[in-house]
mmCIF file of C-alpha atoms in Angstrom:
data_model
loop_
_atom_site.group_PDB
_atom_site.id
_atom_site.type_symbol
_atom_site.label_atom_id
_atom_site.label_comp_id
_atom_site.label_asym_id
_atom_site.label_seq_id
_atom_site.Cartn_x
_atom_site.Cartn_y
_atom_site.Cartn_z
ATOM 1 C CA MET A 1 37.155 42.524 126.900
ATOM 2 C CA SER A 2 34.280 45.097 125.771
ATOM 3 C CA PRO A 3 30.936 44.902 124.711
ATOM 4 C CA HIS A 4 32.776 46.464 121.462
ATOM 5 C CA ASP A 5 35.681 44.234 121.429
ATOM 6 C CA HIS A 6 33.173 41.576 121.599
ATOM 7 C CA ASP A 7 31.264 42.536 118.639
ATOM 8 C CA VAL A 8 34.284 43.261 116.266
ATOM 9 C CA ARG A 9 35.816 39.245 116.965
ATOM 10 C CA ARG A 10 31.561 38.378 116.263
ATOM 11 C CA ALA A 11 31.857 40.049 112.866
ATOM 12 C CA VAL A 12 35.165 39.038 111.830
ATOM 13 C CA ALA A 13 33.871 35.568 111.955
ATOM 14 C CA LEU A 14 30.587 36.098 110.485
ATOM 15 C CA ARG A 15 32.973 37.668 107.629
ATOM 16 C CA ASP A 16 34.979 34.693 108.030
ATOM 17 C CA LEU A 17 32.496 32.400 107.493
ATOM 18 C CA ALA A 18 31.211 34.003 104.551
ATOM 19 C CA GLU A 19 34.579 33.523 102.637
ATOM 20 C CA ARG A 20 34.365 30.324 102.982
ATOM 21 C CA ARG A 21 31.386 29.907 102.049
ATOM 22 C CA VAL A 22 31.967 31.518 98.447
ATOM 23 C CA ARG A 23 34.900 30.315 98.026
ATOM 24 C CA ARG A 24 33.161 26.024 98.397
ATOM 25 C CA ILE A 25 30.823 27.435 96.040
ATOM 26 C CA THR A 26 32.864 28.938 93.447
ATOM 27 C CA VAL A 27 35.693 25.573 93.895
ATOM 28 C CA ALA A 28 32.331 23.910 93.119
ATOM 29 C CA ALA A 29 30.723 26.378 90.586
ATOM 30 C CA ILE A 30 34.145 25.637 88.191
ATOM 31 C CA ALA A 31 34.706 21.690 88.254
ATOM 32 C CA GLY A 32 31.078 21.707 86.876
ATOM 33 C CA ALA A 33 31.815 23.632 84.924
ATOM 34 C CA THR A 34 35.282 21.795 83.748
ATOM 35 C CA ALA A 35 32.121 19.090 84.071
ATOM 36 C CA LEU A 36 29.750 19.846 81.643
ATOM 37 C CA THR A 37 32.984 21.520 79.154
ATOM 38 C CA GLY A 38 34.207 18.049 79.017
ATOM 39 C CA VAL A 39 30.398 16.754 78.143
ATOM 40 C CA PHE A 40 30.352 19.006 75.528
ATOM 41 C CA ALA A 41 33.106 17.913 74.356
ATOM 42 C CA GLY A 42 33.277 14.578 74.699
ATOM 43 C CA LEU A 43 29.944 14.940 72.615
ATOM 44 C CA ALA A 44 31.646 17.198 70.206
ATOM 45 C CA ALA A 45 34.165 14.797 69.157
ATOM 46 C CA ALA A 46 32.577 12.090 69.114
ATOM 47 C CA SER A 47 30.284 13.406 66.841
ATOM 48 C CA THR A 48 32.406 15.051 64.752
ATOM 49 C CA HIS A 49 34.509 11.411 64.127
ATOM 50 C CA HIS A 50 31.778 9.362 63.633
ATOM 51 C CA ALA A 51 30.376 12.354 60.392
ATOM 52 C CA LYS A 52 34.486 11.480 58.939
ATOM 53 C CA ARG A 53 34.077 7.889 58.950
ATOM 54 C CA GLY A 54 30.641 7.448 57.471
ATOM 55 C CA VAL A 55 32.065 9.740 54.200
ATOM 56 C CA ARG A 56 34.818 7.355 53.835
ATOM 57 C CA HIS A 57 32.329 4.568 53.900
ATOM 58 C CA ASP A 58 30.185 5.882 51.759
ATOM 59 C CA SER A 59 32.658 7.248 49.431
ATOM 60 C CA PRO A 60 32.658 3.543 47.155
ATOM 61 C CA ARG A 61 29.397 3.589 47.104
ATOM 62 C CA SER A 62 28.670 7.417 45.643
ATOM 63 C CA VAL A 63 31.159 5.856 43.035
ATOM 64 C CA THR A 64 28.438 2.860 42.072
ATOM 65 C CA ALA A 65 25.413 4.371 39.948
ATOM 66 C CA PRO A 66 22.120 3.386 42.400
ATOM 67 C CA THR A 67 20.426 1.238 40.751
ATOM 68 C CA PRO A 68 17.508 3.147 39.846
ATOM 69 C CA THR A 69 13.596 2.289 40.617
ATOM 70 C CA LEU A 70 11.010 1.006 37.619
ATOM 71 C CA VAL A 71 8.663 4.180 37.490
ATOM 72 C CA PRO A 72 5.898 2.627 39.038
ATOM 73 C CA ASN A 73 2.019 3.109 37.631
ATOM 74 C CA GLY A 74 1.014 5.571 37.868
ATOM 75 C CA ASN A 75 3.654 8.099 38.741
ATOM 76 C CA GLU A 76 3.019 11.721 39.278
ATOM 77 C CA GLN A 77 6.290 12.766 40.260
ATOM 78 C CA GLN A 78 8.328 11.650 37.494
ATOM 79 C CA ALA A 79 9.838 15.161 35.607
ATOM 80 C CA ALA A 80 9.242 14.716 32.160
ATOM 81 C CA PRO A 81 12.276 15.208 30.367
ATOM 82 C CA PRO A 82 11.653 18.081 27.855
ATOM 83 C CA GLN A 83 10.241 16.738 24.183
ATOM 84 C CA PRO A 84 10.696 18.674 21.406
ATOM 85 C CA GLN A 85 6.962 20.129 20.084
ATOM 86 C CA VAL A 86 5.715 16.646 17.841
ATOM 87 C CA GLN A 87 3.520 17.874 15.067
ATOM 88 C CA PRO A 88 0.110 16.123 16.186
ATOM 89 C CA PRO A 89 -1.210 14.062 13.290
ATOM 90 C CA ALA A 90 -4.317 15.696 10.922
ATOM 91 C CA VAL A 91 -7.127 14.169 10.650
ATOM 92 C CA ALA A 92 -7.576 12.154 6.930
ATOM 93 C CA PRO A 93 -9.378 13.091 4.222
ATOM 94 C CA PRO A 94 -12.359 11.317 4.300
ATOM 95 C CA SER A 95 -11.520 10.616 -0.006
ATOM 96 C CA LEU A 96 -6.814 10.105 0.778
ATOM 97 C CA PRO A 97 -6.975 5.750 0.828
ATOM 98 C CA PRO A 98 -3.853 4.841 3.648
ATOM 99 C CA VAL A 99 -1.119 4.762 2.547
ATOM 100 C CA VAL A 100 -0.315 1.443 5.425
ATOM 101 C CA SER A 101 -1.517 0.709 8.514
ATOM 102 C CA SER A 102 0.232 1.233 11.877
ATOM 103 C CA GLY A 103 -1.136 -1.639 14.319
ATOM 104 C CA GLY A 104 0.297 -4.400 16.765
ATOM 105 C CA SER A 105 2.697 -6.829 14.632
ATOM 106 C CA MET B 1 0.487 10.764 -6.910
ATOM 107 C CA THR B 2 2.273 7.786 -4.157
ATOM 108 C CA THR B 3 3.788 3.691 -4.574
ATOM 109 C CA ALA B 4 4.518 1.044 -2.475
ATOM 110 C CA HIS B 5 4.883 -2.145 -2.640
ATOM 111 C CA SER B 6 5.265 -4.620 0.593
ATOM 112 C CA PHE B 7 7.033 -7.688 0.940
ATOM 113 C CA PRO B 8 7.426 -9.990 4.559
ATOM 114 C CA ALA B 9 10.824 -9.351 6.060
ATOM 115 C CA LEU B 10 12.256 -9.414 9.550
ATOM 116 C CA GLY B 11 9.202 -11.887 10.371
ATOM 117 C CA THR B 12 6.330 -9.083 9.666
ATOM 118 C CA THR B 13 5.410 -7.277 6.965
ATOM 119 C CA ALA B 14 7.852 -4.615 5.595
ATOM 120 C CA LEU B 15 6.604 -1.605 2.939
ATOM 121 C CA VAL B 16 7.660 1.344 1.195
ATOM 122 C CA ALA B 17 6.229 3.802 -0.603
ATOM 123 C CA THR B 18 7.263 6.950 -2.632
ATOM 124 C CA THR B 19 5.697 10.731 -3.582
ATOM 125 C CA SER B 20 8.146 9.162 -6.965
ATOM 126 C CA SER B 21 6.861 6.323 -8.870
ATOM 127 C CA ASP B 22 10.420 6.400 -10.635
ATOM 128 C CA ALA B 23 12.413 6.333 -6.811
ATOM 129 C CA LEU B 24 10.241 3.025 -5.769
ATOM 130 C CA GLY B 25 12.449 0.709 -7.430
ATOM 131 C CA ASP B 26 15.974 2.308 -5.864
ATOM 132 C CA ALA B 27 13.724 2.169 -2.527
ATOM 133 C CA ARG B 28 12.854 -0.538 -2.433
ATOM 134 C CA ARG B 29 16.594 -1.760 -2.597
ATOM 135 C CA ILE B 30 17.575 0.492 -0.320
ATOM 136 C CA LEU B 31 14.923 -0.471 2.199
ATOM 137 C CA GLU B 32 16.496 -3.983 0.978
ATOM 138 C CA SER B 33 19.474 -4.192 1.595
ATOM 139 C CA GLU B 34 18.995 -2.175 5.411
ATOM 140 C CA LEU B 35 16.508 -4.593 6.161
ATOM 141 C CA SER B 36 19.580 -7.453 5.456
ATOM 142 C CA GLU B 37 21.877 -6.419 7.518
ATOM 143 C CA LEU B 38 19.505 -5.447 10.153
ATOM 144 C CA ASP B 39 18.418 -9.328 10.712
ATOM 145 C CA LEU B 40 21.724 -10.251 10.621
ATOM 146 C CA ALA B 41 23.121 -7.344 13.322
ATOM 147 C CA CYS B 42 20.536 -8.031 15.941
ATOM 148 C CA SER B 43 18.193 -11.353 15.311
ATOM 149 C CA ARG B 44 17.526 -12.939 18.338
ATOM 150 C CA PHE B 45 16.578 -16.443 16.101
ATOM 151 C CA ARG B 46 19.291 -16.516 13.237
ATOM 152 C CA PRO B 47 22.319 -18.803 14.655
ATOM 153 C CA ASP B 48 24.721 -16.819 13.013
ATOM 154 C CA SER B 49 22.926 -13.288 13.354
ATOM 155 C CA GLU B 50 25.910 -10.884 15.624
ATOM 156 C CA LEU B 51 23.274 -10.757 18.799
ATOM 157 C CA VAL B 52 23.415 -14.922 19.029
ATOM 158 C CA ARG B 53 26.722 -14.676 19.246
ATOM 159 C CA ALA B 54 27.259 -11.512 21.830
ATOM 160 C CA ASN B 55 24.466 -13.299 23.999
ATOM 161 C CA ALA B 56 26.730 -16.298 23.146
ATOM 162 C CA ARG B 57 29.112 -15.114 24.549
ATOM 163 C CA ALA B 58 27.939 -13.112 28.028
ATOM 164 C CA GLY B 59 30.156 -11.842 30.265
ATOM 165 C CA GLU B 60 33.055 -10.620 27.512
ATOM 166 C CA PRO B 61 33.646 -8.434 25.074
ATOM 167 C CA VAL B 62 32.845 -9.249 21.323
ATOM 168 C CA GLU B 63 33.613 -7.588 18.724
ATOM 169 C CA VAL B 64 30.329 -5.903 17.027
ATOM 170 C CA SER B 65 29.533 -4.479 13.890
ATOM 171 C CA ALA B 66 28.931 -0.218 13.866
ATOM 172 C CA LEU B 67 24.722 -1.480 13.264
ATOM 173 C CA LEU B 68 24.418 -3.372 16.075
ATOM 174 C CA ALA B 69 26.658 -1.098 18.507
ATOM 175 C CA THR B 70 24.514 1.967 17.244
ATOM 176 C CA ALA B 71 21.343 -0.526 17.831
ATOM 177 C CA VAL B 72 22.505 -1.427 21.686
ATOM 178 C CA GLU B 73 22.844 1.698 21.549
ATOM 179 C CA ALA B 74 19.999 3.407 20.673
ATOM 180 C CA ALA B 75 17.947 0.421 22.627
ATOM 181 C CA LEU B 76 20.221 1.587 25.818
ATOM 182 C CA ASP B 77 18.421 5.460 25.294
ATOM 183 C CA ALA B 78 15.748 4.104 25.123
ATOM 184 C CA ALA B 79 15.773 2.032 28.645
ATOM 185 C CA ARG B 80 17.193 5.601 29.908
ATOM 186 C CA THR B 81 14.410 7.834 28.833
ATOM 187 C CA THR B 82 12.334 5.312 29.984
ATOM 188 C CA ARG B 83 13.527 4.433 33.471
ATOM 189 C CA GLY B 84 14.279 1.341 32.632
ATOM 190 C CA ILE B 85 10.445 0.883 31.299
ATOM 191 C CA VAL B 86 11.841 -0.207 27.767
ATOM 192 C CA ASP B 87 14.428 -2.652 28.613
ATOM 193 C CA PRO B 88 16.698 -5.035 26.116
ATOM 194 C CA THR B 89 17.881 -7.362 28.542
ATOM 195 C CA LEU B 90 14.880 -8.966 28.640
ATOM 196 C CA GLY B 91 15.728 -11.916 26.015
ATOM 197 C CA ALA B 92 15.796 -14.696 28.705
ATOM 198 C CA ASP B 93 12.086 -14.164 30.089
ATOM 199 C CA LEU B 94 10.591 -14.329 26.342
ATOM 200 C CA ARG B 95 12.807 -17.790 25.962
ATOM 201 C CA ALA B 96 11.273 -18.884 28.870
ATOM 202 C CA LEU B 97 7.401 -17.618 28.641
ATOM 203 C CA GLY B 98 8.033 -19.542 25.506
ATOM 204 C CA TYR B 99 9.213 -16.717 22.529
ATOM 205 C CA ASP B 100 12.004 -18.886 22.027
ATOM 206 C CA ARG B 101 12.317 -19.049 18.284
ATOM 207 C CA THR B 102 10.421 -17.222 15.582
ATOM 208 C CA PHE B 103 6.634 -15.864 15.890
ATOM 209 C CA ALA B 104 5.235 -17.679 13.177
ATOM 210 C CA LEU B 105 6.556 -21.286 15.080
ATOM 211 C CA VAL B 106 5.825 -19.896 17.911
ATOM 212 C CA ARG B 107 1.793 -19.583 17.341
ATOM 213 C CA THR B 108 1.922 -23.304 15.541
ATOM 214 C CA ARG B 109 3.499 -24.612 18.686
ATOM 215 C CA ASP B 110 0.265 -26.513 20.573
ATOM 216 C CA ARG B 111 1.240 -25.112 24.395
ATOM 217 C CA TRP B 112 4.934 -24.233 26.357
ATOM 218 C CA THR B 113 5.400 -25.214 30.171
ATOM 219 C CA PHE B 114 6.470 -22.065 31.319
ATOM 220 C CA GLU B 115 8.786 -21.706 34.087
ATOM 221 C CA PRO B 116 9.623 -18.371 36.205
ATOM 222 C CA ARG B 117 13.312 -17.345 36.283
ATOM 223 C CA ARG B 118 15.060 -15.179 38.662
ATOM 224 C CA ARG B 119 14.922 -11.471 36.578
ATOM 225 C CA ARG B 120 18.523 -9.054 37.740
ATOM 226 C CA SER B 121 16.759 -5.918 38.226
ATOM 227 C CA ALA B 122 17.892 -3.097 36.420
ATOM 228 C CA ALA B 123 21.178 -5.564 34.343
ATOM 229 C CA TRP B 124 20.337 -3.115 31.236
ATOM 230 C CA GLN B 125 22.786 -0.491 32.824
ATOM 231 C CA GLU B 126 25.524 -3.423 32.952
ATOM 232 C CA VAL B 127 25.766 -3.592 29.135
ATOM 233 C CA GLU B 128 28.775 -2.152 28.308
ATOM 234 C CA VAL B 129 29.081 -0.938 24.080
ATOM 235 C CA ASP B 130 32.412 1.026 22.712
ATOM 236 C CA SER B 131 30.796 3.080 19.212
ATOM 237 C CA GLU B 132 34.379 4.144 19.056
ATOM 238 C CA ARG B 133 36.066 0.827 19.433
ATOM 239 C CA LEU B 134 32.929 -1.508 18.625
ATOM 240 C CA LEU B 135 32.930 -3.713 20.918
ATOM 241 C CA LEU B 136 29.726 -5.137 23.457
ATOM 242 C CA ARG B 137 29.492 -6.894 26.303
ATOM 243 C CA VAL B 138 26.459 -7.949 27.141
ATOM 244 C CA PRO B 139 26.471 -8.392 31.160
ATOM 245 C CA THR B 140 26.332 -12.690 32.954
ATOM 246 C CA GLY B 141 23.140 -14.154 32.463
ATOM 247 C CA CYS B 142 21.528 -12.010 30.307
ATOM 248 C CA GLU B 143 19.820 -11.674 26.820
ATOM 249 C CA LEU B 144 19.774 -8.582 25.114
ATOM 250 C CA ASP B 145 16.217 -8.901 23.092
ATOM 251 C CA LEU B 146 16.251 -5.411 20.603
ATOM 252 C CA GLY B 147 12.429 -6.682 19.614
ATOM 253 C CA ALA B 148 11.221 -3.477 21.610
ATOM 254 C CA THR B 149 13.704 -1.367 18.610
ATOM 255 C CA ALA B 150 15.008 -2.472 16.178
ATOM 256 C CA LYS B 151 12.368 -1.977 14.173
ATOM 257 C CA ALA B 152 11.677 1.472 14.883
ATOM 258 C CA PHE B 153 15.186 1.645 14.477
ATOM 259 C CA GLY B 154 15.332 0.053 11.407
ATOM 260 C CA ALA B 155 12.880 1.857 9.774
ATOM 261 C CA ASP B 156 13.630 5.193 10.642
ATOM 262 C CA ARG B 157 17.661 5.039 9.142
ATOM 263 C CA ALA B 158 15.947 2.636 5.738
ATOM 264 C CA ALA B 159 13.464 6.364 5.476
ATOM 265 C CA GLY B 160 16.120 8.813 5.800
ATOM 266 C CA ARG B 161 18.281 7.147 3.171
ATOM 267 C CA ILE B 162 16.457 6.755 0.700
ATOM 268 C CA ALA B 163 15.282 9.913 1.533
ATOM 269 C CA ALA B 164 18.645 11.323 1.205
ATOM 270 C CA GLU B 165 20.100 8.879 -1.468
ATOM 271 C CA THR B 166 16.424 9.011 -4.218
ATOM 272 C CA GLY B 167 15.639 12.970 -3.508
ATOM 273 C CA THR B 168 11.386 10.899 -3.024
ATOM 274 C CA GLY B 169 9.179 11.818 0.093
ATOM 275 C CA VAL B 170 9.659 7.941 1.534
ATOM 276 C CA LEU B 171 7.227 5.882 3.759
ATOM 277 C CA VAL B 172 8.552 2.811 5.495
ATOM 278 C CA SER B 173 6.502 1.033 7.316
ATOM 279 C CA LEU B 174 8.151 -2.728 9.494
ATOM 280 C CA GLY B 175 4.906 -4.479 11.290
ATOM 281 C CA GLY B 176 3.170 -0.914 11.849
ATOM 282 C CA ASP B 177 5.717 1.270 12.769
ATOM 283 C CA VAL B 178 6.025 3.832 10.147
ATOM 284 C CA ALA B 179 8.741 6.642 9.741
ATOM 285 C CA VAL B 180 8.973 9.069 6.624
ATOM 286 C CA ALA B 181 10.882 11.286 5.394
ATOM 287 C CA GLY B 182 11.885 13.938 2.740
ATOM 288 C CA ALA B 183 8.845 16.007 1.023
ATOM 289 C CA PRO B 184 5.598 14.478 2.140
ATOM 290 C CA PRO B 185 2.505 14.221 -0.682
ATOM 291 C CA PRO B 186 0.270 17.839 -0.348
ATOM 292 C CA THR B 187 -2.037 15.892 1.908
ATOM 293 C CA GLY B 188 0.213 13.661 4.068
ATOM 294 C CA TRP B 189 0.700 10.125 4.175
ATOM 295 C CA SER B 190 -2.317 8.605 5.228
ATOM 296 C CA ILE B 191 -2.348 6.080 7.952
ATOM 297 C CA GLU B 192 -5.174 3.835 8.767
ATOM 298 C CA ILE B 193 -4.608 2.806 12.608
ATOM 299 C CA ALA B 194 -5.377 -0.870 14.097
ATOM 300 C CA ASP B 195 -4.853 -3.292 16.882
ATOM 301 C CA HIS B 196 -3.228 -5.125 13.875
ATOM 302 C CA HIS B 197 -0.871 -3.288 11.573
ATOM 303 C CA ALA B 198 -2.003 -6.159 8.690
ATOM 304 C CA ALA B 199 -5.920 -5.819 9.917
ATOM 305 C CA PRO B 200 -8.006 -4.912 6.715
ATOM 306 C CA PHE B 201 -8.185 -1.243 5.790
ATOM 307 C CA GLY B 202 -11.336 0.114 6.958
ATOM 308 C CA SER B 203 -11.602 -0.689 10.726
ATOM 309 C CA GLY B 204 -9.776 1.734 11.916
ATOM 310 C CA PRO B 205 -9.373 6.051 12.069
ATOM 311 C CA ARG B 206 -6.909 7.271 10.175
ATOM 312 C CA VAL B 207 -4.957 10.070 10.563
ATOM 313 C CA THR B 208 -1.979 11.806 7.927
ATOM 314 C CA ILE B 209 1.477 12.882 9.497
ATOM 315 C CA ARG B 210 4.450 14.457 7.617
ATOM 316 C CA SER B 211 7.215 14.083 9.109
ATOM 317 C CA GLY B 212 8.849 12.236 12.147
ATOM 318 C CA GLY B 213 7.364 9.013 12.488
ATOM 319 C CA LEU B 214 3.880 6.547 14.104
ATOM 320 C CA ALA B 215 4.416 3.355 16.135
ATOM 321 C CA THR B 216 1.974 1.413 17.410
ATOM 322 C CA SER B 217 1.937 -1.454 19.947
ATOM 323 C CA SER B 218 -1.281 -4.227 20.543
ATOM 324 C CA THR B 219 -1.267 -6.569 23.093
ATOM 325 C CA THR B 220 -3.371 -8.197 20.777
ATOM 326 C CA ALA B 221 -1.375 -9.290 18.464
ATOM 327 C CA ARG B 222 1.573 -11.748 19.067
ATOM 328 C CA ARG B 223 -0.185 -13.972 21.504
ATOM 329 C CA TRP B 224 0.625 -17.863 22.477
ATOM 330 C CA ARG B 225 -0.900 -20.021 24.515
ATOM 331 C CA THR B 226 1.494 -21.236 27.438
ATOM 332 C CA ASP B 227 0.503 -23.976 30.395
ATOM 333 C CA ARG B 228 -0.640 -20.625 32.476
ATOM 334 C CA GLY B 229 -2.651 -18.854 30.166
ATOM 335 C CA GLU B 230 -1.916 -16.850 27.018
ATOM 336 C CA ALA B 231 0.895 -14.354 26.983
ATOM 337 C CA HIS B 232 1.637 -11.877 25.018
ATOM 338 C CA HIS B 233 6.018 -9.904 23.944
ATOM 339 C CA LEU B 234 4.866 -6.362 25.674
ATOM 340 C CA LEU B 235 7.169 -7.922 29.167
ATOM 341 C CA ASP B 236 6.985 -6.053 32.518
ATOM 342 C CA PRO B 237 10.758 -5.607 33.167
ATOM 343 C CA ARG B 238 9.606 -5.758 36.576
ATOM 344 C CA THR B 239 8.200 -9.120 36.816
ATOM 345 C CA GLY B 240 9.562 -10.787 33.509
ATOM 346 C CA ARG B 241 6.032 -10.861 32.812
ATOM 347 C CA PRO B 242 4.135 -10.386 30.350
ATOM 348 C CA ALA B 243 2.726 -6.527 31.109
ATOM 349 C CA ALA B 244 -1.046 -6.407 33.188
ATOM 350 C CA THR B 245 -2.430 -3.342 31.200
ATOM 351 C CA PRO B 246 -5.720 -1.551 30.639
ATOM 352 C CA TRP B 247 -5.055 -0.724 27.180
ATOM 353 C CA ARG B 248 -5.012 -3.091 24.546
ATOM 354 C CA THR B 249 -3.302 -0.690 21.647
ATOM 355 C CA VAL B 250 -1.144 2.534 21.787
ATOM 356 C CA SER B 251 -0.560 4.411 19.289
ATOM 357 C CA VAL B 252 2.374 7.719 19.152
ATOM 358 C CA ALA B 253 3.185 10.377 16.875
ATOM 359 C CA ALA B 254 6.378 11.494 17.494
ATOM 360 C CA GLU B 255 10.234 13.221 16.067
ATOM 361 C CA THR B 256 11.075 9.799 14.811
ATOM 362 C CA CYS B 257 9.358 6.024 14.493
ATOM 363 C CA LEU B 258 11.877 5.032 17.275
ATOM 364 C CA ALA B 259 10.364 7.539 19.947
ATOM 365 C CA ALA B 260 7.085 6.942 18.768
ATOM 366 C CA ASN B 261 7.930 3.300 19.079
ATOM 367 C CA VAL B 262 9.595 3.847 23.310
ATOM 368 C CA ALA B 263 6.759 5.459 23.980
ATOM 369 C CA SER B 264 3.707 3.274 22.686
ATOM 370 C CA THR B 265 5.177 0.234 24.347
ATOM 371 C CA ALA B 266 6.244 2.054 27.378
ATOM 372 C CA ALA B 267 3.081 3.132 27.554
ATOM 373 C CA ILE B 268 1.453 -0.349 27.298
ATOM 374 C CA VAL B 269 4.064 -1.833 29.922
ATOM 375 C CA LEU B 270 2.836 1.360 32.249
ATOM 376 C CA GLY B 271 -0.469 0.966 32.309
ATOM 377 C CA ASP B 272 -2.762 2.906 34.410
ATOM 378 C CA GLY B 273 -0.047 5.968 34.751
ATOM 379 C CA ALA B 274 0.459 5.457 30.798
ATOM 380 C CA ALA B 275 -2.300 8.196 29.505
ATOM 381 C CA THR B 276 -0.313 10.944 31.857
ATOM 382 C CA TRP B 277 2.706 9.745 31.121
ATOM 383 C CA LEU B 278 2.185 10.130 27.146
ATOM 384 C CA ALA B 279 0.905 14.331 27.635
ATOM 385 C CA GLU B 280 3.691 15.195 30.106
ATOM 386 C CA ARG B 281 5.755 14.693 27.343
ATOM 387 C CA GLY B 282 3.676 16.655 25.018
ATOM 388 C CA LEU B 283 3.093 12.995 22.403
ATOM 389 C CA PRO B 284 0.511 12.899 20.638
ATOM 390 C CA SER B 285 -1.528 9.472 21.521
ATOM 391 C CA ARG B 286 -4.260 7.247 20.562
ATOM 392 C CA LEU B 287 -4.891 4.443 23.787
ATOM 393 C CA VAL B 288 -7.333 1.891 23.124
ATOM 394 C CA SER B 289 -8.551 -0.526 26.125
ATOM 395 C CA GLU B 290 -9.649 -4.056 26.893
ATOM 396 C CA ASP B 291 -13.543 -2.586 26.645
ATOM 397 C CA GLY B 292 -12.346 -0.270 23.173
ATOM 398 C CA SER B 293 -13.151 2.699 24.753
ATOM 399 C CA VAL B 294 -9.945 5.363 23.499
ATOM 400 C CA VAL B 295 -8.221 8.235 25.612
ATOM 401 C CA ARG B 296 -6.871 10.530 23.321
ATOM 402 C CA VAL B 297 -3.924 12.923 24.580
ATOM 403 C CA GLY B 298 -1.243 15.539 22.874
ATOM 404 C CA GLY B 299 -3.847 17.251 20.022
ATOM 405 C CA TRP B 300 -3.946 13.574 18.861
ATOM 406 C CA PRO B 301 -7.845 14.569 16.917
ATOM 407 C CA LEU B 302 -10.610 13.440 18.217
ATOM 408 C CA GLU B 303 -12.040 13.846 14.537
ATOM 409 C CA ALA B 304 -9.983 10.654 13.172
ATOM 410 C CA GLU B 305 -12.392 8.360 14.817
ATOM 411 C CA ALA B 306 -15.769 9.056 13.047
ATOM 412 C CA ALA B 307 -13.613 8.033 9.582
#
């Protein structure tokens, strides 16, 4: 065997070794990607299923009017309903006797 | 020149005044007729009243008159607009507190042993009224009490009917809940503001109104003794007990006497938040605190205090 033949055989061996490494890495990558796809698909499925179940369970309750809570003292967040403009009372002239008293009864 | 006539009714004082003296007789007859019908429909103390019958048959639909159906609708509307602060389902709570008969009889009783009861929240939402078929269903375990709205409702109805039938300008007052209708006197209707509607003139400021209504709610009226201290008739629906409030008297002017009375009652119950609540609704109001200091909102005139 000439030195040239030896070099060729060595190069072929190195090439075959590299090919095997690439194949192993490719197989591992495909396996990992498949596993991750499964995991994410499972998570997505579970998430969708949960939401649907929630809607089904909630829908009968949504028919019933919620019990409104009373307005706590000093609650500033409650929106006031629109009111027609009310004419404020005026000061009665001193000479005008009252017709009636408005007071507690 | 206005003329007036007053007489006892609904456990308080009714008064009718007209701009035309010729119309006063008819106005009085109309008012008496209206109050007689209202009492028979809405009284919590008359055994023959429709309300007593509906309360006794709570849980089942009961045939009622158009008047009671309308009065209950007005009370439920008050509950809706105040988000339950003015609640028509406080009848059993008032009874538990000792207000179980006309107030003249409650006042003469020495003392009442108060038995607290568990209160259902927002039961007014379960009241069913069908104004077309004239059916009313009071929720099981509840008693309707229309005391917070019926007088003002009646004052509006009577004033409107008197003005329509006689063509006169009219003022109707039921225990200080005032409704006016028709053309007012040139100077407006003069009304004195007081803690109690039967107080002698001269004890409070005077204002005039030309339309709508003016109502006053006060914790100083209708007070009685229980074994747990003095009670008053303005209950807080959150507790079923007399409202603990910094205000002793609140007067409100509004488009109708009913709207004014609902707002003045709500203000007493709301307590510290009342002035803001009234101002947000643009309702001219005068609030008197327990120490006598006065808060005015919504354009209530300052100068009125000098009168």
